[in-house]
Amino acid sequence: MTMSQTSPARELRVTIRLDGLVLDPATQIRQETSAATVRQYRDAMRAGAVFTPITVAPVDPEDEDKGFVLIDGWHRVAAVQALGGVTIDAVVVTGVSPNEYRWIAAEKNRTHGLRLTSADKREVFRAYVQAGRHRMENRGRRVKSAREMARDLQGIVSDRRIPVWMRQDFPKVYRAMRGGGLEENPGSDFGRKDRDVIHAELAATALVQFKASFSAIRSKEQQRALLVEITKAAQDAAKVATGGRELPAVIPEDF
């Protein structure tokens, strides 16, 4: 069953192709991916362990074949890639803006995976504000107190530290906290950049890395194998660009 065959829902569990997954570093809540954790997950998967599905959001809610943006599950994706896998179980979240992606990831990372580092906790705080969770519900631009924010963040940062981080990272919000609670021009820059520009930049970066890695390979046999793969990838991309049909990003149940 594909997404289009299911009644609208905020979350939907599906199996997706890894080559239909956009890995945008801007959605990553952790400062870095742990190679040791990837190896641990890879070995567990090889032994038959079943992991929690990753969390993704559709690139285009109207067209599932445009693929998905990874929100949570970077280590699991890397482990499946290390095993040579081509698909992965995922939960698709809909009805959320890009501003909320990192906060969704932050909430999930507080209950599973690696322990958050100090740098990771700072990113969780930033994701919280970028998602607009620092504002009172149904109160427009009115900002919560530091104590209320600390309760929301459940120990990530104290109410004494929040004003310090807020002044450094979100000075407009800090001014609102200090002067009446009304925020100037609410919102964050995250998600405002044109998504096509972001995806084009990611594709260009991947091409640069491919060329650099390809040049470093000494085996002609391995180079030829990669040339076959890159040629096929270019053909698949041409099909997408010209409206030709390609394998769906979501794998049907009867596939």
PDB file of C-alpha atoms in Angstrom:
ATOM      1  CA  MET A   1       0.000   0.000   0.000  1.00  0.00           C
ATOM      2  CA  THR A   2       1.367   3.406  -0.927  1.00  0.00           C
ATOM      3  CA  MET A   3       0.810   6.689   0.841  1.00  0.00           C
ATOM      4  CA  SER A   4      -1.704   7.812  -1.784  1.00  0.00           C
ATOM      5  CA  GLN A   5      -3.857   4.767  -1.051  1.00  0.00           C
ATOM      6  CA  THR A   6      -4.123   5.521   2.655  1.00  0.00           C
ATOM      7  CA  SER A   7      -6.413   8.016   4.332  1.00  0.00           C
ATOM      8  CA  PRO A   8      -4.637  11.199   5.513  1.00  0.00           C
ATOM      9  CA  ALA A   9      -2.763  10.707   8.765  1.00  0.00           C
ATOM     10  CA  ARG A  10      -0.118  12.536  10.714  1.00  0.00           C
ATOM     11  CA  GLU A  11       2.114   9.470  10.809  1.00  0.00           C
ATOM     12  CA  LEU A  12       2.294   6.507   8.441  1.00  0.00           C
ATOM     13  CA  ARG A  13       4.638   3.513   8.550  1.00  0.00           C
ATOM     14  CA  VAL A  14       6.080   2.482   5.174  1.00  0.00           C
ATOM     15  CA  THR A  15       9.134   0.881   3.587  1.00  0.00           C
ATOM     16  CA  ILE A  16      11.180   3.321   1.507  1.00  0.00           C
ATOM     17  CA  ARG A  17      14.171   3.101  -0.800  1.00  0.00           C
ATOM     18  CA  LEU A  18      17.395   4.569   0.523  1.00  0.00           C
ATOM     19  CA  ASP A  19      18.021   6.302  -2.789  1.00  0.00           C
ATOM     20  CA  GLY A  20      14.759   8.163  -2.230  1.00  0.00           C
ATOM     21  CA  LEU A  21      16.041   9.609   1.056  1.00  0.00           C
ATOM     22  CA  VAL A  22      17.423  13.155   1.256  1.00  0.00           C
ATOM     23  CA  LEU A  23      20.129  13.465   3.920  1.00  0.00           C
ATOM     24  CA  ASP A  24      20.102  17.165   4.733  1.00  0.00           C
ATOM     25  CA  PRO A  25      22.658  18.000   7.472  1.00  0.00           C
ATOM     26  CA  ALA A  26      20.455  20.934   8.499  1.00  0.00           C
ATOM     27  CA  THR A  27      17.954  18.476   9.983  1.00  0.00           C
ATOM     28  CA  GLN A  28      20.596  16.602  12.021  1.00  0.00           C
ATOM     29  CA  ILE A  29      20.248  17.340  15.732  1.00  0.00           C
ATOM     30  CA  ARG A  30      23.566  15.746  16.728  1.00  0.00           C
ATOM     31  CA  GLN A  31      26.903  17.388  16.084  1.00  0.00           C
ATOM     32  CA  GLU A  32      28.303  14.254  14.460  1.00  0.00           C
ATOM     33  CA  THR A  33      27.529  10.647  13.561  1.00  0.00           C
ATOM     34  CA  SER A  34      29.384   8.084  15.673  1.00  0.00           C
ATOM     35  CA  ALA A  35      31.279   5.520  13.592  1.00  0.00           C
ATOM     36  CA  ALA A  36      31.346   3.157  16.582  1.00  0.00           C
ATOM     37  CA  THR A  37      27.566   3.335  16.909  1.00  0.00           C
ATOM     38  CA  VAL A  38      27.122   2.689  13.191  1.00  0.00           C
ATOM     39  CA  ARG A  39      29.294  -0.432  13.497  1.00  0.00           C
ATOM     40  CA  GLN A  40      27.339  -1.559  16.555  1.00  0.00           C
ATOM     41  CA  TYR A  41      24.014  -1.126  14.748  1.00  0.00           C
ATOM     42  CA  ARG A  42      25.374  -2.822  11.611  1.00  0.00           C
ATOM     43  CA  ASP A  43      26.484  -5.879  13.574  1.00  0.00           C
ATOM     44  CA  ALA A  44      23.169  -6.050  15.422  1.00  0.00           C
ATOM     45  CA  MET A  45      21.220  -5.806  12.167  1.00  0.00           C
ATOM     46  CA  ARG A  46      23.375  -8.516  10.637  1.00  0.00           C
ATOM     47  CA  ALA A  47      22.517 -10.726  13.615  1.00  0.00           C
ATOM     48  CA  GLY A  48      18.807 -10.168  13.014  1.00  0.00           C
ATOM     49  CA  ALA A  49      17.978  -7.333  15.409  1.00  0.00           C
ATOM     50  CA  VAL A  50      14.950  -5.256  14.452  1.00  0.00           C
ATOM     51  CA  PHE A  51      15.330  -1.501  14.936  1.00  0.00           C
ATOM     52  CA  THR A  52      12.747   1.226  15.402  1.00  0.00           C
ATOM     53  CA  PRO A  53      11.773   2.772  12.033  1.00  0.00           C
ATOM     54  CA  ILE A  54      13.476   5.988  11.073  1.00  0.00           C
ATOM     55  CA  THR A  55      11.423   9.186  10.882  1.00  0.00           C
ATOM     56  CA  VAL A  56      11.057  11.087   7.611  1.00  0.00           C
ATOM     57  CA  ALA A  57       8.965  13.839   6.032  1.00  0.00           C
ATOM     58  CA  PRO A  58       7.874  13.972   2.383  1.00  0.00           C
ATOM     59  CA  VAL A  59       9.809  16.311   0.106  1.00  0.00           C
ATOM     60  CA  ASP A  60       6.494  17.018  -1.633  1.00  0.00           C
ATOM     61  CA  PRO A  61       3.308  16.008   0.253  1.00  0.00           C
ATOM     62  CA  GLU A  62       1.507  15.766  -3.097  1.00  0.00           C
ATOM     63  CA  ASP A  63       4.019  13.397  -4.706  1.00  0.00           C
ATOM     64  CA  GLU A  64       5.568  10.579  -2.678  1.00  0.00           C
ATOM     65  CA  ASP A  65       7.941   9.714  -5.541  1.00  0.00           C
ATOM     66  CA  LYS A  66       9.842  12.953  -4.857  1.00  0.00           C
ATOM     67  CA  GLY A  67      11.296  11.108  -1.874  1.00  0.00           C
ATOM     68  CA  PHE A  68      11.686  11.958   1.783  1.00  0.00           C
ATOM     69  CA  VAL A  69      13.834  14.108   4.067  1.00  0.00           C
ATOM     70  CA  LEU A  70      15.495  12.224   6.926  1.00  0.00           C
ATOM     71  CA  ILE A  71      14.491  13.657  10.308  1.00  0.00           C
ATOM     72  CA  ASP A  72      15.626  10.988  12.770  1.00  0.00           C
ATOM     73  CA  GLY A  73      17.701   7.839  12.261  1.00  0.00           C
ATOM     74  CA  TRP A  74      21.086   8.867  10.855  1.00  0.00           C
ATOM     75  CA  HIS A  75      22.945   6.010  12.564  1.00  0.00           C
ATOM     76  CA  ARG A  76      20.367   3.438  11.443  1.00  0.00           C
ATOM     77  CA  VAL A  77      20.520   4.643   7.852  1.00  0.00           C
ATOM     78  CA  ALA A  78      24.327   4.522   7.871  1.00  0.00           C
ATOM     79  CA  ALA A  79      24.232   0.980   9.290  1.00  0.00           C
ATOM     80  CA  VAL A  80      21.842  -0.236   6.578  1.00  0.00           C
ATOM     81  CA  GLN A  81      24.039   1.419   3.938  1.00  0.00           C
ATOM     82  CA  ALA A  82      27.094  -0.338   5.404  1.00  0.00           C
ATOM     83  CA  LEU A  83      25.287  -3.663   4.955  1.00  0.00           C
ATOM     84  CA  GLY A  84      24.497  -2.856   1.341  1.00  0.00           C
ATOM     85  CA  GLY A  85      20.763  -2.535   2.023  1.00  0.00           C
ATOM     86  CA  VAL A  86      18.501  -0.675  -0.370  1.00  0.00           C
ATOM     87  CA  THR A  87      15.343  -0.176   1.726  1.00  0.00           C
ATOM     88  CA  ILE A  88      14.477   0.768   5.294  1.00  0.00           C
ATOM     89  CA  ASP A  89      11.332   0.954   7.426  1.00  0.00           C
ATOM     90  CA  ALA A  90      10.212   4.493   8.130  1.00  0.00           C
ATOM     91  CA  VAL A  91       7.491   6.525   9.784  1.00  0.00           C
ATOM     92  CA  VAL A  92       6.368   9.413   7.588  1.00  0.00           C
ATOM     93  CA  VAL A  93       5.217  12.533   9.415  1.00  0.00           C
ATOM     94  CA  THR A  94       2.953  14.934   7.564  1.00  0.00           C
ATOM     95  CA  GLY A  95       1.432  18.291   8.286  1.00  0.00           C
ATOM     96  CA  VAL A  96       4.594  19.773   9.804  1.00  0.00           C
ATOM     97  CA  SER A  97       6.813  22.590   8.533  1.00  0.00           C
ATOM     98  CA  PRO A  98      10.591  22.276   8.010  1.00  0.00           C
ATOM     99  CA  ASN A  99      10.988  24.493  11.093  1.00  0.00           C
ATOM    100  CA  GLU A 100       9.778  21.560  13.187  1.00  0.00           C
ATOM    101  CA  TYR A 101      11.988  18.801  11.756  1.00  0.00           C
ATOM    102  CA  ARG A 102      14.861  19.270  14.173  1.00  0.00           C
ATOM    103  CA  TRP A 103      12.531  19.544  17.168  1.00  0.00           C
ATOM    104  CA  ILE A 104      10.904  16.243  16.185  1.00  0.00           C
ATOM    105  CA  ALA A 105      14.389  14.724  15.975  1.00  0.00           C
ATOM    106  CA  ALA A 106      15.318  16.246  19.330  1.00  0.00           C
ATOM    107  CA  GLU A 107      12.285  14.770  21.065  1.00  0.00           C
ATOM    108  CA  LYS A 108      13.055  11.318  19.675  1.00  0.00           C
ATOM    109  CA  ASN A 109      16.750  11.514  20.572  1.00  0.00           C
ATOM    110  CA  ARG A 110      15.874  12.194  24.204  1.00  0.00           C
ATOM    111  CA  THR A 111      14.307   8.740  24.485  1.00  0.00           C
ATOM    112  CA  HIS A 112      16.662   6.544  22.414  1.00  0.00           C
ATOM    113  CA  GLY A 113      20.083   6.316  20.843  1.00  0.00           C
ATOM    114  CA  LEU A 114      23.304   7.858  22.090  1.00  0.00           C
ATOM    115  CA  ARG A 115      23.411  10.063  25.150  1.00  0.00           C
ATOM    116  CA  LEU A 116      23.226  13.727  24.189  1.00  0.00           C
ATOM    117  CA  THR A 117      26.501  15.635  24.483  1.00  0.00           C
ATOM    118  CA  SER A 118      26.681  19.211  25.734  1.00  0.00           C
ATOM    119  CA  ALA A 119      26.854  20.413  22.120  1.00  0.00           C
ATOM    120  CA  ASP A 120      23.861  18.237  21.219  1.00  0.00           C
ATOM    121  CA  LYS A 121      21.849  19.762  24.079  1.00  0.00           C
ATOM    122  CA  ARG A 122      22.570  23.222  22.704  1.00  0.00           C
ATOM    123  CA  GLU A 123      21.221  22.051  19.334  1.00  0.00           C
ATOM    124  CA  VAL A 124      18.093  20.701  21.038  1.00  0.00           C
ATOM    125  CA  PHE A 125      17.563  24.139  22.604  1.00  0.00           C
ATOM    126  CA  ARG A 126      17.972  25.806  19.205  1.00  0.00           C
ATOM    127  CA  ALA A 127      15.572  23.360  17.608  1.00  0.00           C
ATOM    128  CA  TYR A 128      13.041  24.115  20.349  1.00  0.00           C
ATOM    129  CA  VAL A 129      13.116  27.837  19.577  1.00  0.00           C
ATOM    130  CA  GLN A 130      13.233  27.365  15.796  1.00  0.00           C
ATOM    131  CA  ALA A 131      10.072  25.265  16.040  1.00  0.00           C
ATOM    132  CA  GLY A 132       8.349  28.102  17.908  1.00  0.00           C
ATOM    133  CA  ARG A 133       7.859  26.071  21.081  1.00  0.00           C
ATOM    134  CA  HIS A 134       9.162  28.984  23.156  1.00  0.00           C
ATOM    135  CA  ARG A 135       5.894  30.865  22.568  1.00  0.00           C
ATOM    136  CA  MET A 136       2.714  30.456  24.584  1.00  0.00           C
ATOM    137  CA  GLU A 137      -0.011  28.500  22.850  1.00  0.00           C
ATOM    138  CA  ASN A 138      -2.802  30.685  21.476  1.00  0.00           C
ATOM    139  CA  ARG A 139      -0.927  33.814  22.585  1.00  0.00           C
ATOM    140  CA  GLY A 140       0.646  34.835  19.280  1.00  0.00           C
ATOM    141  CA  ARG A 141       4.028  36.463  19.834  1.00  0.00           C
ATOM    142  CA  ARG A 142       4.080  36.161  23.629  1.00  0.00           C
ATOM    143  CA  VAL A 143       7.183  34.367  24.883  1.00  0.00           C
ATOM    144  CA  LYS A 144       7.241  31.876  27.750  1.00  0.00           C
ATOM    145  CA  SER A 145       9.326  32.447  30.854  1.00  0.00           C
ATOM    146  CA  ALA A 146      12.717  30.751  31.238  1.00  0.00           C
ATOM    147  CA  ARG A 147      11.204  28.476  33.883  1.00  0.00           C
ATOM    148  CA  GLU A 148       8.430  27.365  31.517  1.00  0.00           C
ATOM    149  CA  MET A 149      10.941  26.691  28.757  1.00  0.00           C
ATOM    150  CA  ALA A 150      13.114  24.664  31.120  1.00  0.00           C
ATOM    151  CA  ARG A 151      10.098  22.506  31.997  1.00  0.00           C
ATOM    152  CA  ASP A 152       9.416  21.941  28.298  1.00  0.00           C
ATOM    153  CA  LEU A 153      13.031  20.909  27.737  1.00  0.00           C
ATOM    154  CA  GLN A 154      12.958  18.435  30.639  1.00  0.00           C
ATOM    155  CA  GLY A 155      16.436  18.905  32.023  1.00  0.00           C
ATOM    156  CA  ILE A 156      18.243  19.719  28.770  1.00  0.00           C
ATOM    157  CA  VAL A 157      19.040  23.201  30.113  1.00  0.00           C
ATOM    158  CA  SER A 158      18.289  25.005  33.377  1.00  0.00           C
ATOM    159  CA  ASP A 159      16.121  28.111  33.659  1.00  0.00           C
ATOM    160  CA  ARG A 160      19.248  30.048  34.680  1.00  0.00           C
ATOM    161  CA  ARG A 161      21.143  29.007  31.544  1.00  0.00           C
ATOM    162  CA  ILE A 162      18.274  29.630  29.105  1.00  0.00           C
ATOM    163  CA  PRO A 163      18.582  33.464  29.118  1.00  0.00           C
ATOM    164  CA  VAL A 164      22.318  33.151  28.425  1.00  0.00           C
ATOM    165  CA  TRP A 165      21.815  30.834  25.447  1.00  0.00           C
ATOM    166  CA  MET A 166      18.849  32.872  24.249  1.00  0.00           C
ATOM    167  CA  ARG A 167      20.850  36.098  24.268  1.00  0.00           C
ATOM    168  CA  GLN A 168      23.626  34.433  22.265  1.00  0.00           C
ATOM    169  CA  ASP A 169      21.494  32.498  19.760  1.00  0.00           C
ATOM    170  CA  PHE A 170      18.181  34.378  19.522  1.00  0.00           C
ATOM    171  CA  PRO A 171      18.660  37.989  20.608  1.00  0.00           C
ATOM    172  CA  LYS A 172      15.155  39.059  19.503  1.00  0.00           C
ATOM    173  CA  VAL A 173      13.570  36.443  21.723  1.00  0.00           C
ATOM    174  CA  TYR A 174      15.878  37.419  24.566  1.00  0.00           C
ATOM    175  CA  ARG A 175      14.769  41.042  24.254  1.00  0.00           C
ATOM    176  CA  ALA A 176      11.159  39.874  24.406  1.00  0.00           C
ATOM    177  CA  MET A 177      11.906  37.894  27.581  1.00  0.00           C
ATOM    178  CA  ARG A 178      13.443  40.985  29.150  1.00  0.00           C
ATOM    179  CA  GLY A 179      10.876  43.525  27.976  1.00  0.00           C
ATOM    180  CA  GLY A 180       7.256  42.523  28.186  1.00  0.00           C
ATOM    181  CA  GLY A 181       7.226  39.109  26.519  1.00  0.00           C
ATOM    182  CA  LEU A 182       6.276  40.145  22.972  1.00  0.00           C
ATOM    183  CA  GLU A 183       8.647  38.903  20.283  1.00  0.00           C
ATOM    184  CA  GLU A 184       9.615  41.061  17.311  1.00  0.00           C
ATOM    185  CA  ASN A 185       9.065  39.448  13.898  1.00  0.00           C
ATOM    186  CA  PRO A 186       8.542  35.925  15.252  1.00  0.00           C
ATOM    187  CA  GLY A 187       9.959  33.022  13.313  1.00  0.00           C
ATOM    188  CA  SER A 188      13.337  31.607  12.395  1.00  0.00           C
ATOM    189  CA  ASP A 189      15.418  31.547   9.243  1.00  0.00           C
ATOM    190  CA  PHE A 190      15.377  27.759   9.230  1.00  0.00           C
ATOM    191  CA  GLY A 191      13.161  26.514   6.413  1.00  0.00           C
ATOM    192  CA  ARG A 192      12.889  29.885   4.672  1.00  0.00           C
ATOM    193  CA  LYS A 193      15.560  29.083   2.125  1.00  0.00           C
ATOM    194  CA  ASP A 194      14.062  27.685  -1.057  1.00  0.00           C
ATOM    195  CA  ARG A 195      13.944  23.890  -0.737  1.00  0.00           C
ATOM    196  CA  ASP A 196      14.971  23.411  -4.369  1.00  0.00           C
ATOM    197  CA  VAL A 197      18.108  25.449  -3.685  1.00  0.00           C
ATOM    198  CA  ILE A 198      18.898  23.312  -0.632  1.00  0.00           C
ATOM    199  CA  HIS A 199      18.436  20.046  -2.516  1.00  0.00           C
ATOM    200  CA  ALA A 200      20.491  21.330  -5.470  1.00  0.00           C
ATOM    201  CA  GLU A 201      23.312  22.252  -3.081  1.00  0.00           C
ATOM    202  CA  LEU A 202      23.191  18.788  -1.500  1.00  0.00           C
ATOM    203  CA  ALA A 203      23.331  17.153  -4.948  1.00  0.00           C
ATOM    204  CA  ALA A 204      26.262  19.341  -6.004  1.00  0.00           C
ATOM    205  CA  THR A 205      28.144  18.538  -2.793  1.00  0.00           C
ATOM    206  CA  ALA A 206      27.592  14.817  -3.355  1.00  0.00           C
ATOM    207  CA  LEU A 207      28.948  15.101  -6.905  1.00  0.00           C
ATOM    208  CA  VAL A 208      32.071  16.890  -5.690  1.00  0.00           C
ATOM    209  CA  GLN A 209      32.643  14.174  -3.083  1.00  0.00           C
ATOM    210  CA  PHE A 210      32.070  11.461  -5.688  1.00  0.00           C
ATOM    211  CA  LYS A 211      34.674  12.944  -8.033  1.00  0.00           C
ATOM    212  CA  ALA A 212      37.213  13.316  -5.235  1.00  0.00           C
ATOM    213  CA  SER A 213      36.687   9.760  -3.988  1.00  0.00           C
ATOM    214  CA  PHE A 214      36.645   8.331  -7.515  1.00  0.00           C
ATOM    215  CA  SER A 215      40.011   9.932  -8.309  1.00  0.00           C
ATOM    216  CA  ALA A 216      41.493   8.370  -5.174  1.00  0.00           C
ATOM    217  CA  ILE A 217      40.614   4.809  -6.269  1.00  0.00           C
ATOM    218  CA  ARG A 218      43.586   2.917  -7.703  1.00  0.00           C
ATOM    219  CA  SER A 219      41.694  -0.169  -8.878  1.00  0.00           C
ATOM    220  CA  LYS A 220      40.486   0.206 -12.481  1.00  0.00           C
ATOM    221  CA  GLU A 221      37.960  -2.569 -11.860  1.00  0.00           C
ATOM    222  CA  GLN A 222      36.367  -0.642  -9.007  1.00  0.00           C
ATOM    223  CA  GLN A 223      36.394   2.546 -11.069  1.00  0.00           C
ATOM    224  CA  ARG A 224      34.598   0.782 -13.929  1.00  0.00           C
ATOM    225  CA  ALA A 225      31.973  -0.591 -11.524  1.00  0.00           C
ATOM    226  CA  LEU A 226      31.347   2.896 -10.170  1.00  0.00           C
ATOM    227  CA  LEU A 227      31.106   4.330 -13.669  1.00  0.00           C
ATOM    228  CA  VAL A 228      28.335   1.829 -14.372  1.00  0.00           C
ATOM    229  CA  GLU A 229      26.524   2.944 -11.212  1.00  0.00           C
ATOM    230  CA  ILE A 230      26.909   6.663 -11.903  1.00  0.00           C
ATOM    231  CA  THR A 231      25.718   6.167 -15.482  1.00  0.00           C
ATOM    232  CA  LYS A 232      22.622   4.368 -14.238  1.00  0.00           C
ATOM    233  CA  ALA A 233      22.043   7.110 -11.675  1.00  0.00           C
ATOM    234  CA  ALA A 234      22.273   9.739 -14.426  1.00  0.00           C
ATOM    235  CA  GLN A 235      19.762   7.794 -16.527  1.00  0.00           C
ATOM    236  CA  ASP A 236      17.387   7.527 -13.573  1.00  0.00           C
ATOM    237  CA  ALA A 237      17.735  11.270 -12.927  1.00  0.00           C
ATOM    238  CA  ALA A 238      16.957  11.967 -16.595  1.00  0.00           C
ATOM    239  CA  LYS A 239      13.765   9.916 -16.281  1.00  0.00           C
ATOM    240  CA  VAL A 240      12.715  12.010 -13.298  1.00  0.00           C
ATOM    241  CA  ALA A 241      13.512  15.257 -15.110  1.00  0.00           C
ATOM    242  CA  THR A 242      11.575  14.253 -18.230  1.00  0.00           C
ATOM    243  CA  GLY A 243       8.622  12.750 -16.405  1.00  0.00           C
ATOM    244  CA  GLY A 244       9.589   9.152 -17.114  1.00  0.00           C
ATOM    245  CA  ARG A 245       8.402   6.519 -14.653  1.00  0.00           C
ATOM    246  CA  GLU A 246      10.873   5.187 -12.083  1.00  0.00           C
ATOM    247  CA  LEU A 247      10.571   2.843  -9.096  1.00  0.00           C
ATOM    248  CA  PRO A 248       8.456   4.495  -6.381  1.00  0.00           C
ATOM    249  CA  ALA A 249      10.208   5.890  -3.328  1.00  0.00           C
ATOM    250  CA  VAL A 250       7.670   4.018  -1.189  1.00  0.00           C
ATOM    251  CA  ILE A 251       7.825   0.254  -1.731  1.00  0.00           C
ATOM    252  CA  PRO A 252       4.308  -1.219  -2.237  1.00  0.00           C
ATOM    253  CA  GLU A 253       3.420  -4.101   0.067  1.00  0.00           C
ATOM    254  CA  ASP A 254       3.061  -6.459  -2.896  1.00  0.00           C
ATOM    255  CA  PHE A 255       6.392  -5.478  -4.464  1.00  0.00           C
TER     256      PHE A 255
END
